[in-house]
Each structure stands twice: as C-alpha cells, then as structure tokens.
C-alpha cells in the first residue's frame, strides 16, 4: 500500500539553525514527490516538487529536497531557518491522481 | 479566480444534520479533489473528479458522503446524518492536468466542520 512516513512530529529550532525533515515513502510505481507547507492560519501551499530529472530540487524560500530512490526518501532541508518558517510541513507522494500525505511535522522556530 | 475557494469556512452541525460544502476550483482546472484532514493528521483523500466525471471515490468513508461536480467546475461535498467522527477540515484542491499526468494540486482554505 502507498504510504508516507515523516520521522519527526514536532521540531523546535533556533533561528539560523540548519533544518532537515525526514520523509520516506512506500510506492510501487513511478512517484511524484511534494513538500507542502501550512503557515499558521493559512492554507496548504506547495513548497517544492519532484517529477523527474535532477534529484536535488530547489523550492521557494530557500528550501531544497533530495530524492534518493534507493532509500525511498525525499528529505527537506534548509541551511538557515528563520522565525517565519514556523509552520507545519507535509511530505506527499502522488502516483496517478490522488496525493498521499504524511502526518506532518510541526516546526517551531525560536526567535 | 485567483485561487481555490471554499464555503463556508466554518460549519457547526448538530449530530444527524445534513451538510453541504462547496468548492470553486481555479478557472480552467480540469481535476478536482476532496480531502479530509482530522486534527493532528495529514490530509486524507476522499474523492476525485476529472471534469464532471467522478473517477475515484475510494476514500469516501461511508455512503453518507456524496460528492458531485455536475458542470465540471464547482463541486459540492454532501454529508448526510453527520456524526461526531465527521468533525474535520475538508480540503478541496484543483489541478490543470488530466488523469495520469503529474501536476501540482492547489489547495483551498478548507471548511472546518464541527459536529456537536
């Protein structure tokens, strides 16, 4: 069955710290991978996506993610976080149509 | 429009009432999706339309849930005889692509349903 696992449910960092959020997926076919972000009081927004090509994907606001096929992983990274990055982050996989989401990681950045 | 819109944003229903949730997708988007997001969880797929055709309804939790998109644009998710376990945020998303073509889904703000 298709599934997405996010390793950390709640992460607390200080500003300027480096960030890595883990994501592993289980899917039998060609995958399309996403990270969505939900800022407080706002709706889900696409942070970045991987469909094909270069496995290192750059998204908005300085975020990047690397698709490692052999590890079934798509970890999200940012070298230096800001207070405004406080949000909930969802890793997701899409085979044909519907998106399968992970349970999310709440990121709290201390000013 | 500029984005996906949903109404109402908040709905409180007494147990046993019927509710209808509306989604206006981005103009021209062929595909429309409904998801349910329970507190502390990620969104879970409910159903999917390509134009007016409902191609997948495997995620609907019971026959009390019904969705339609009669003219291939606006969609309504109806829940009959609501139960407390139906309390969740209901998200609508749309995308430009046809079935089987990878594409980004754009999400609306959601409708928060509380069943008392």
PDB file of C-alpha atoms in Angstrom:
ATOM      1  CA  UNK A   1       0.000   0.000   0.000  1.00  0.00           C
ATOM      2  CA  UNK A   2       1.096   3.544  -0.630  1.00  0.00           C
ATOM      3  CA  UNK A   3       2.280   5.407   2.442  1.00  0.00           C
ATOM      4  CA  UNK A   4       4.377   8.339   3.542  1.00  0.00           C
ATOM      5  CA  UNK A   5       6.285   8.444   6.813  1.00  0.00           C
ATOM      6  CA  UNK A   6       7.571  11.623   8.391  1.00  0.00           C
ATOM      7  CA  UNK A   7      10.038  10.920  11.137  1.00  0.00           C
ATOM      8  CA  UNK A   8       9.579  13.964  13.322  1.00  0.00           C
ATOM      9  CA  UNK A   9       6.208  15.156  14.528  1.00  0.00           C
ATOM     10  CA  UNK A  10       7.471  18.257  16.288  1.00  0.00           C
ATOM     11  CA  UNK A  11      10.782  20.078  15.767  1.00  0.00           C
ATOM     12  CA  UNK A  12      11.988  23.117  17.669  1.00  0.00           C
ATOM     13  CA  UNK A  13      14.988  25.090  16.402  1.00  0.00           C
ATOM     14  CA  UNK A  14      16.591  28.431  17.000  1.00  0.00           C
ATOM     15  CA  UNK A  15      16.896  30.964  14.185  1.00  0.00           C
ATOM     16  CA  UNK A  16      19.868  30.356  11.877  1.00  0.00           C
ATOM     17  CA  UNK A  17      19.990  26.643  12.715  1.00  0.00           C
ATOM     18  CA  UNK A  18      20.060  24.154   9.872  1.00  0.00           C
ATOM     19  CA  UNK A  19      16.965  22.085   9.170  1.00  0.00           C
ATOM     20  CA  UNK A  20      16.420  18.607   7.842  1.00  0.00           C
ATOM     21  CA  UNK A  21      12.998  16.958   7.934  1.00  0.00           C
ATOM     22  CA  UNK A  22      12.886  13.293   7.075  1.00  0.00           C
ATOM     23  CA  UNK A  23      10.417  11.702   4.703  1.00  0.00           C
ATOM     24  CA  UNK A  24      10.217   8.117   3.466  1.00  0.00           C
ATOM     25  CA  UNK A  25       7.600   6.746   1.137  1.00  0.00           C
ATOM     26  CA  UNK A  26       6.296   3.419   0.023  1.00  0.00           C
ATOM     27  CA  UNK A  27       5.001   3.228  -3.528  1.00  0.00           C
ATOM     28  CA  UNK A  28       5.270   0.591  -6.199  1.00  0.00           C
ATOM     29  CA  UNK A  29       5.452   2.672  -9.369  1.00  0.00           C
ATOM     30  CA  UNK A  30       6.732   5.965 -10.708  1.00  0.00           C
ATOM     31  CA  UNK A  31       6.414   8.559  -7.996  1.00  0.00           C
ATOM     32  CA  UNK A  32       5.954  12.262  -7.909  1.00  0.00           C
ATOM     33  CA  UNK A  33       7.031  13.809  -4.628  1.00  0.00           C
ATOM     34  CA  UNK A  34       5.979  17.003  -2.893  1.00  0.00           C
ATOM     35  CA  UNK A  35       6.530  19.058   0.176  1.00  0.00           C
ATOM     36  CA  UNK A  36       3.628  21.266   1.164  1.00  0.00           C
ATOM     37  CA  UNK A  37       3.699  23.874   3.937  1.00  0.00           C
ATOM     38  CA  UNK A  38       0.878  25.270   6.030  1.00  0.00           C
ATOM     39  CA  UNK A  39       1.662  28.522   7.809  1.00  0.00           C
ATOM     40  CA  UNK A  40      -0.472  29.406  10.849  1.00  0.00           C
ATOM     41  CA  UNK A  41      -3.954  30.397   9.714  1.00  0.00           C
ATOM     42  CA  UNK A  42      -3.201  29.813   6.047  1.00  0.00           C
ATOM     43  CA  UNK A  43      -3.958  27.054   3.585  1.00  0.00           C
ATOM     44  CA  UNK A  44      -1.631  24.405   2.203  1.00  0.00           C
ATOM     45  CA  UNK A  45       0.955  25.767  -0.217  1.00  0.00           C
ATOM     46  CA  UNK A  46       3.410  23.944  -2.425  1.00  0.00           C
ATOM     47  CA  UNK A  47       6.987  24.292  -1.235  1.00  0.00           C
ATOM     48  CA  UNK A  48       8.648  22.164  -3.904  1.00  0.00           C
ATOM     49  CA  UNK A  49       8.086  19.110  -6.068  1.00  0.00           C
ATOM     50  CA  UNK A  50       9.955  16.366  -7.858  1.00  0.00           C
ATOM     51  CA  UNK A  51       8.590  14.760 -11.008  1.00  0.00           C
ATOM     52  CA  UNK A  52      11.753  13.720 -12.852  1.00  0.00           C
ATOM     53  CA  UNK A  53      15.280  14.881 -13.698  1.00  0.00           C
ATOM     54  CA  UNK A  54      17.730  16.325 -11.194  1.00  0.00           C
ATOM     55  CA  UNK A  55      17.023  14.629  -7.845  1.00  0.00           C
ATOM     56  CA  UNK A  56      18.042  17.764  -5.959  1.00  0.00           C
ATOM     57  CA  UNK A  57      15.074  20.071  -6.109  1.00  0.00           C
ATOM     58  CA  UNK A  58      15.055  23.706  -5.071  1.00  0.00           C
ATOM     59  CA  UNK A  59      11.864  25.323  -3.862  1.00  0.00           C
ATOM     60  CA  UNK A  60      10.667  28.613  -2.517  1.00  0.00           C
ATOM     61  CA  UNK A  61      12.115  30.448   0.497  1.00  0.00           C
ATOM     62  CA  UNK A  62      15.489  28.697   0.333  1.00  0.00           C
ATOM     63  CA  UNK A  63      14.171  25.165   0.827  1.00  0.00           C
ATOM     64  CA  UNK A  64      15.509  22.175  -1.081  1.00  0.00           C
ATOM     65  CA  UNK A  65      14.871  18.439  -1.081  1.00  0.00           C
ATOM     66  CA  UNK A  66      16.784  15.461  -2.390  1.00  0.00           C
ATOM     67  CA  UNK A  67      15.129  12.409  -3.920  1.00  0.00           C
ATOM     68  CA  UNK A  68      17.147   9.292  -3.121  1.00  0.00           C
ATOM     69  CA  UNK A  69      15.462   6.446  -4.953  1.00  0.00           C
ATOM     70  CA  UNK A  70      17.490   3.685  -3.292  1.00  0.00           C
ATOM     71  CA  UNK A  71      16.403   4.899   0.128  1.00  0.00           C
ATOM     72  CA  UNK A  72      12.821   5.799  -0.831  1.00  0.00           C
ATOM     73  CA  UNK A  73      13.491   9.174   0.748  1.00  0.00           C
ATOM     74  CA  UNK A  74      12.729  12.798  -0.017  1.00  0.00           C
ATOM     75  CA  UNK A  75      14.168  14.811   2.876  1.00  0.00           C
ATOM     76  CA  UNK A  76      13.584  18.545   3.152  1.00  0.00           C
ATOM     77  CA  UNK A  77      16.492  20.843   4.024  1.00  0.00           C
ATOM     78  CA  UNK A  78      17.216  24.483   4.686  1.00  0.00           C
ATOM     79  CA  UNK A  79      20.676  25.696   5.711  1.00  0.00           C
ATOM     80  CA  UNK A  80      19.496  28.547   7.952  1.00  0.00           C
ATOM     81  CA  UNK A  81      15.931  28.801   9.233  1.00  0.00           C
ATOM     82  CA  UNK A  82      14.040  31.974  10.063  1.00  0.00           C
ATOM     83  CA  UNK A  83      11.306  32.663  12.585  1.00  0.00           C
ATOM     84  CA  UNK A  84       8.889  32.973   9.650  1.00  0.00           C
ATOM     85  CA  UNK A  85       9.479  29.304   8.786  1.00  0.00           C
ATOM     86  CA  UNK A  86       7.331  28.318  11.758  1.00  0.00           C
ATOM     87  CA  UNK A  87       4.661  26.143  10.142  1.00  0.00           C
ATOM     88  CA  UNK A  88       3.525  22.586   9.565  1.00  0.00           C
ATOM     89  CA  UNK A  89       5.269  20.699   6.778  1.00  0.00           C
ATOM     90  CA  UNK A  90       3.760  17.798   4.867  1.00  0.00           C
ATOM     91  CA  UNK A  91       5.601  15.352   2.664  1.00  0.00           C
ATOM     92  CA  UNK A  92       3.420  13.779  -0.012  1.00  0.00           C
ATOM     93  CA  UNK A  93       3.571  11.264  -2.850  1.00  0.00           C
ATOM     94  CA  UNK A  94       1.386  11.104  -5.923  1.00  0.00           C
ATOM     95  CA  UNK A  95       1.215   8.177  -8.287  1.00  0.00           C
ATOM     96  CA  UNK A  96      -1.559   8.756 -10.774  1.00  0.00           C
ATOM     97  CA  UNK A  97      -4.020  11.132  -9.242  1.00  0.00           C
ATOM     98  CA  UNK A  98      -4.629  11.341  -5.520  1.00  0.00           C
ATOM     99  CA  UNK A  99      -1.922  12.560  -3.185  1.00  0.00           C
ATOM    100  CA  UNK A 100      -0.924  10.537  -0.159  1.00  0.00           C
ATOM    101  CA  UNK A 101       0.227  12.797   2.665  1.00  0.00           C
ATOM    102  CA  UNK A 102       2.382  12.136   5.683  1.00  0.00           C
ATOM    103  CA  UNK A 103       1.092  13.098   9.103  1.00  0.00           C
ATOM    104  CA  UNK A 104       3.068  16.328   9.073  1.00  0.00           C
ATOM    105  CA  UNK A 105       5.904  17.890  11.077  1.00  0.00           C
ATOM    106  CA  UNK A 106       5.247  20.946  13.199  1.00  0.00           C
ATOM    107  CA  UNK A 107       8.280  23.225  13.030  1.00  0.00           C
ATOM    108  CA  UNK A 108       8.673  25.895  15.680  1.00  0.00           C
ATOM    109  CA  UNK A 109      11.461  28.433  15.279  1.00  0.00           C
ATOM    110  CA  UNK A 110      12.566  30.319  18.366  1.00  0.00           C
ATOM    111  CA  UNK A 111      13.454  33.973  17.716  1.00  0.00           C
TER     112      UNK A 111
ATOM    113  CA  UNK B   1     -10.424  33.180  -9.861  1.00  0.00           C
ATOM    114  CA  UNK B   2      -7.041  33.655  -8.296  1.00  0.00           C
ATOM    115  CA  UNK B   3      -7.203  30.520  -6.203  1.00  0.00           C
ATOM    116  CA  UNK B   4      -9.395  27.721  -4.955  1.00  0.00           C
ATOM    117  CA  UNK B   5     -12.190  28.995  -2.757  1.00  0.00           C
ATOM    118  CA  UNK B   6     -14.364  27.050  -0.339  1.00  0.00           C
ATOM    119  CA  UNK B   7     -17.510  27.899   1.546  1.00  0.00           C
ATOM    120  CA  UNK B   8     -18.484  28.029   4.259  1.00  0.00           C
ATOM    121  CA  UNK B   9     -15.163  28.385   6.044  1.00  0.00           C
ATOM    122  CA  UNK B  10     -16.693  27.117   9.283  1.00  0.00           C
ATOM    123  CA  UNK B  11     -19.732  24.941   9.842  1.00  0.00           C
ATOM    124  CA  UNK B  12     -21.228  23.725  13.069  1.00  0.00           C
ATOM    125  CA  UNK B  13     -23.818  20.987  12.766  1.00  0.00           C
ATOM    126  CA  UNK B  14     -25.840  19.010  15.248  1.00  0.00           C
ATOM    127  CA  UNK B  15     -25.433  15.264  15.035  1.00  0.00           C
ATOM    128  CA  UNK B  16     -27.809  13.898  12.441  1.00  0.00           C
ATOM    129  CA  UNK B  17     -27.978  17.042  10.313  1.00  0.00           C
ATOM    130  CA  UNK B  18     -27.047  17.100   6.658  1.00  0.00           C
ATOM    131  CA  UNK B  19     -24.333  19.498   5.458  1.00  0.00           C
ATOM    132  CA  UNK B  20     -23.146  20.691   2.055  1.00  0.00           C
ATOM    133  CA  UNK B  21     -19.669  22.036   1.443  1.00  0.00           C
ATOM    134  CA  UNK B  22     -18.826  23.980  -1.690  1.00  0.00           C
ATOM    135  CA  UNK B  23     -15.615  24.227  -3.688  1.00  0.00           C
ATOM    136  CA  UNK B  24     -14.817  26.658  -6.500  1.00  0.00           C
ATOM    137  CA  UNK B  25     -11.674  25.471  -8.287  1.00  0.00           C
ATOM    138  CA  UNK B  26      -9.248  27.612 -10.212  1.00  0.00           C
ATOM    139  CA  UNK B  27     -10.833  28.552 -13.522  1.00  0.00           C
ATOM    140  CA  UNK B  28      -9.909  26.092 -16.250  1.00  0.00           C
ATOM    141  CA  UNK B  29      -8.659  23.389 -13.912  1.00  0.00           C
ATOM    142  CA  UNK B  30      -9.815  20.003 -15.108  1.00  0.00           C
ATOM    143  CA  UNK B  31      -9.212  17.944 -11.987  1.00  0.00           C
ATOM    144  CA  UNK B  32     -10.764  18.481  -8.574  1.00  0.00           C
ATOM    145  CA  UNK B  33     -10.010  16.630  -5.374  1.00  0.00           C
ATOM    146  CA  UNK B  34     -11.551  16.429  -1.909  1.00  0.00           C
ATOM    147  CA  UNK B  35      -9.518  15.586   1.187  1.00  0.00           C
ATOM    148  CA  UNK B  36     -10.381  15.223   4.864  1.00  0.00           C
ATOM    149  CA  UNK B  37      -7.930  16.433   7.490  1.00  0.00           C
ATOM    150  CA  UNK B  38      -8.537  15.352  11.051  1.00  0.00           C
ATOM    151  CA  UNK B  39      -6.886  17.202  13.909  1.00  0.00           C
ATOM    152  CA  UNK B  40      -3.156  16.458  14.056  1.00  0.00           C
ATOM    153  CA  UNK B  41      -3.185  14.420  10.875  1.00  0.00           C
ATOM    154  CA  UNK B  42      -2.274  14.942   7.262  1.00  0.00           C
ATOM    155  CA  UNK B  43      -4.996  15.322   4.638  1.00  0.00           C
ATOM    156  CA  UNK B  44      -6.566  12.059   3.507  1.00  0.00           C
ATOM    157  CA  UNK B  45      -8.002  11.552   0.032  1.00  0.00           C
ATOM    158  CA  UNK B  46     -11.767  11.292  -0.324  1.00  0.00           C
ATOM    159  CA  UNK B  47     -12.664  11.570  -3.994  1.00  0.00           C
ATOM    160  CA  UNK B  48     -11.551  12.934  -7.356  1.00  0.00           C
ATOM    161  CA  UNK B  49     -13.204  14.398 -10.443  1.00  0.00           C
ATOM    162  CA  UNK B  50     -11.987  14.930 -13.954  1.00  0.00           C
ATOM    163  CA  UNK B  51     -14.381  17.500 -15.365  1.00  0.00           C
ATOM    164  CA  UNK B  52     -17.821  16.219 -14.319  1.00  0.00           C
ATOM    165  CA  UNK B  53     -16.787  12.572 -14.073  1.00  0.00           C
ATOM    166  CA  UNK B  54     -16.071  11.147 -10.636  1.00  0.00           C
ATOM    167  CA  UNK B  55     -13.127   8.883 -11.373  1.00  0.00           C
ATOM    168  CA  UNK B  56     -12.253   7.740  -7.876  1.00  0.00           C
ATOM    169  CA  UNK B  57     -14.361   7.741  -4.734  1.00  0.00           C
ATOM    170  CA  UNK B  58     -12.444   5.098  -2.875  1.00  0.00           C
ATOM    171  CA  UNK B  59     -11.668   7.409   0.036  1.00  0.00           C
ATOM    172  CA  UNK B  60     -15.235   8.271   0.971  1.00  0.00           C
ATOM    173  CA  UNK B  61     -15.623   6.806   4.471  1.00  0.00           C
ATOM    174  CA  UNK B  62     -19.265   5.776   4.188  1.00  0.00           C
ATOM    175  CA  UNK B  63     -22.331   6.035   1.999  1.00  0.00           C
ATOM    176  CA  UNK B  64     -23.294   9.128   3.991  1.00  0.00           C
ATOM    177  CA  UNK B  65     -20.689  11.012   1.965  1.00  0.00           C
ATOM    178  CA  UNK B  66     -21.555  12.109  -1.543  1.00  0.00           C
ATOM    179  CA  UNK B  67     -19.782  14.454  -3.954  1.00  0.00           C
ATOM    180  CA  UNK B  68     -20.793  15.926  -7.265  1.00  0.00           C
ATOM    181  CA  UNK B  69     -19.474  18.268  -9.936  1.00  0.00           C
ATOM    182  CA  UNK B  70     -22.349  18.413 -12.396  1.00  0.00           C
ATOM    183  CA  UNK B  71     -20.976  21.029 -14.806  1.00  0.00           C
ATOM    184  CA  UNK B  72     -17.305  20.286 -14.414  1.00  0.00           C
ATOM    185  CA  UNK B  73     -16.485  23.362 -12.367  1.00  0.00           C
ATOM    186  CA  UNK B  74     -17.990  23.924  -8.898  1.00  0.00           C
ATOM    187  CA  UNK B  75     -18.165  20.853  -6.672  1.00  0.00           C
ATOM    188  CA  UNK B  76     -20.239  20.055  -3.603  1.00  0.00           C
ATOM    189  CA  UNK B  77     -19.418  17.544  -0.905  1.00  0.00           C
ATOM    190  CA  UNK B  78     -22.504  16.460   0.987  1.00  0.00           C
ATOM    191  CA  UNK B  79     -22.516  14.614   4.271  1.00  0.00           C
ATOM    192  CA  UNK B  80     -25.810  13.136   5.405  1.00  0.00           C
ATOM    193  CA  UNK B  81     -26.741  12.398   9.017  1.00  0.00           C
ATOM    194  CA  UNK B  82     -23.494  13.834  10.329  1.00  0.00           C
ATOM    195  CA  UNK B  83     -21.684  12.057  13.146  1.00  0.00           C
ATOM    196  CA  UNK B  84     -19.122  13.393  15.598  1.00  0.00           C
ATOM    197  CA  UNK B  85     -16.344  11.494  13.829  1.00  0.00           C
ATOM    198  CA  UNK B  86     -17.056  13.589  10.726  1.00  0.00           C
ATOM    199  CA  UNK B  87     -15.581  16.631  12.500  1.00  0.00           C
ATOM    200  CA  UNK B  88     -12.543  17.648  10.463  1.00  0.00           C
ATOM    201  CA  UNK B  89     -11.292  20.176   7.957  1.00  0.00           C
ATOM    202  CA  UNK B  90     -12.456  19.363   4.442  1.00  0.00           C
ATOM    203  CA  UNK B  91      -9.996  20.481   1.802  1.00  0.00           C
ATOM    204  CA  UNK B  92     -10.586  20.956  -1.876  1.00  0.00           C
ATOM    205  CA  UNK B  93      -7.784  21.043  -4.434  1.00  0.00           C
ATOM    206  CA  UNK B  94      -7.664  21.508  -8.182  1.00  0.00           C
ATOM    207  CA  UNK B  95      -5.114  20.902 -10.895  1.00  0.00           C
ATOM    208  CA  UNK B  96      -4.839  21.692 -14.568  1.00  0.00           C
ATOM    209  CA  UNK B  97      -3.802  18.246 -15.782  1.00  0.00           C
ATOM    210  CA  UNK B  98      -5.848  15.290 -16.914  1.00  0.00           C
ATOM    211  CA  UNK B  99      -5.791  11.960 -15.111  1.00  0.00           C
ATOM    212  CA  UNK B 100      -2.459  10.201 -15.085  1.00  0.00           C
ATOM    213  CA  UNK B 101      -0.422  13.338 -15.834  1.00  0.00           C
ATOM    214  CA  UNK B 102       1.674  14.527 -12.897  1.00  0.00           C
ATOM    215  CA  UNK B 103       0.734  18.026 -11.846  1.00  0.00           C
ATOM    216  CA  UNK B 104       0.608  20.294  -8.829  1.00  0.00           C
ATOM    217  CA  UNK B 105      -2.594  20.405  -6.828  1.00  0.00           C
ATOM    218  CA  UNK B 106      -3.607  23.814  -5.494  1.00  0.00           C
ATOM    219  CA  UNK B 107      -5.494  23.787  -2.232  1.00  0.00           C
ATOM    220  CA  UNK B 108      -8.305  25.921  -0.902  1.00  0.00           C
ATOM    221  CA  UNK B 109      -8.523  27.209   2.681  1.00  0.00           C
ATOM    222  CA  UNK B 110     -10.769  24.359   3.767  1.00  0.00           C
ATOM    223  CA  UNK B 111     -14.076  24.120   5.597  1.00  0.00           C
ATOM    224  CA  UNK B 112     -13.813  23.316   9.279  1.00  0.00           C
ATOM    225  CA  UNK B 113     -16.779  21.116  10.206  1.00  0.00           C
ATOM    226  CA  UNK B 114     -17.657  20.604  13.841  1.00  0.00           C
ATOM    227  CA  UNK B 115     -20.389  18.133  14.686  1.00  0.00           C
ATOM    228  CA  UNK B 116     -21.855  18.503  18.157  1.00  0.00           C
TER     229      UNK B 116
END
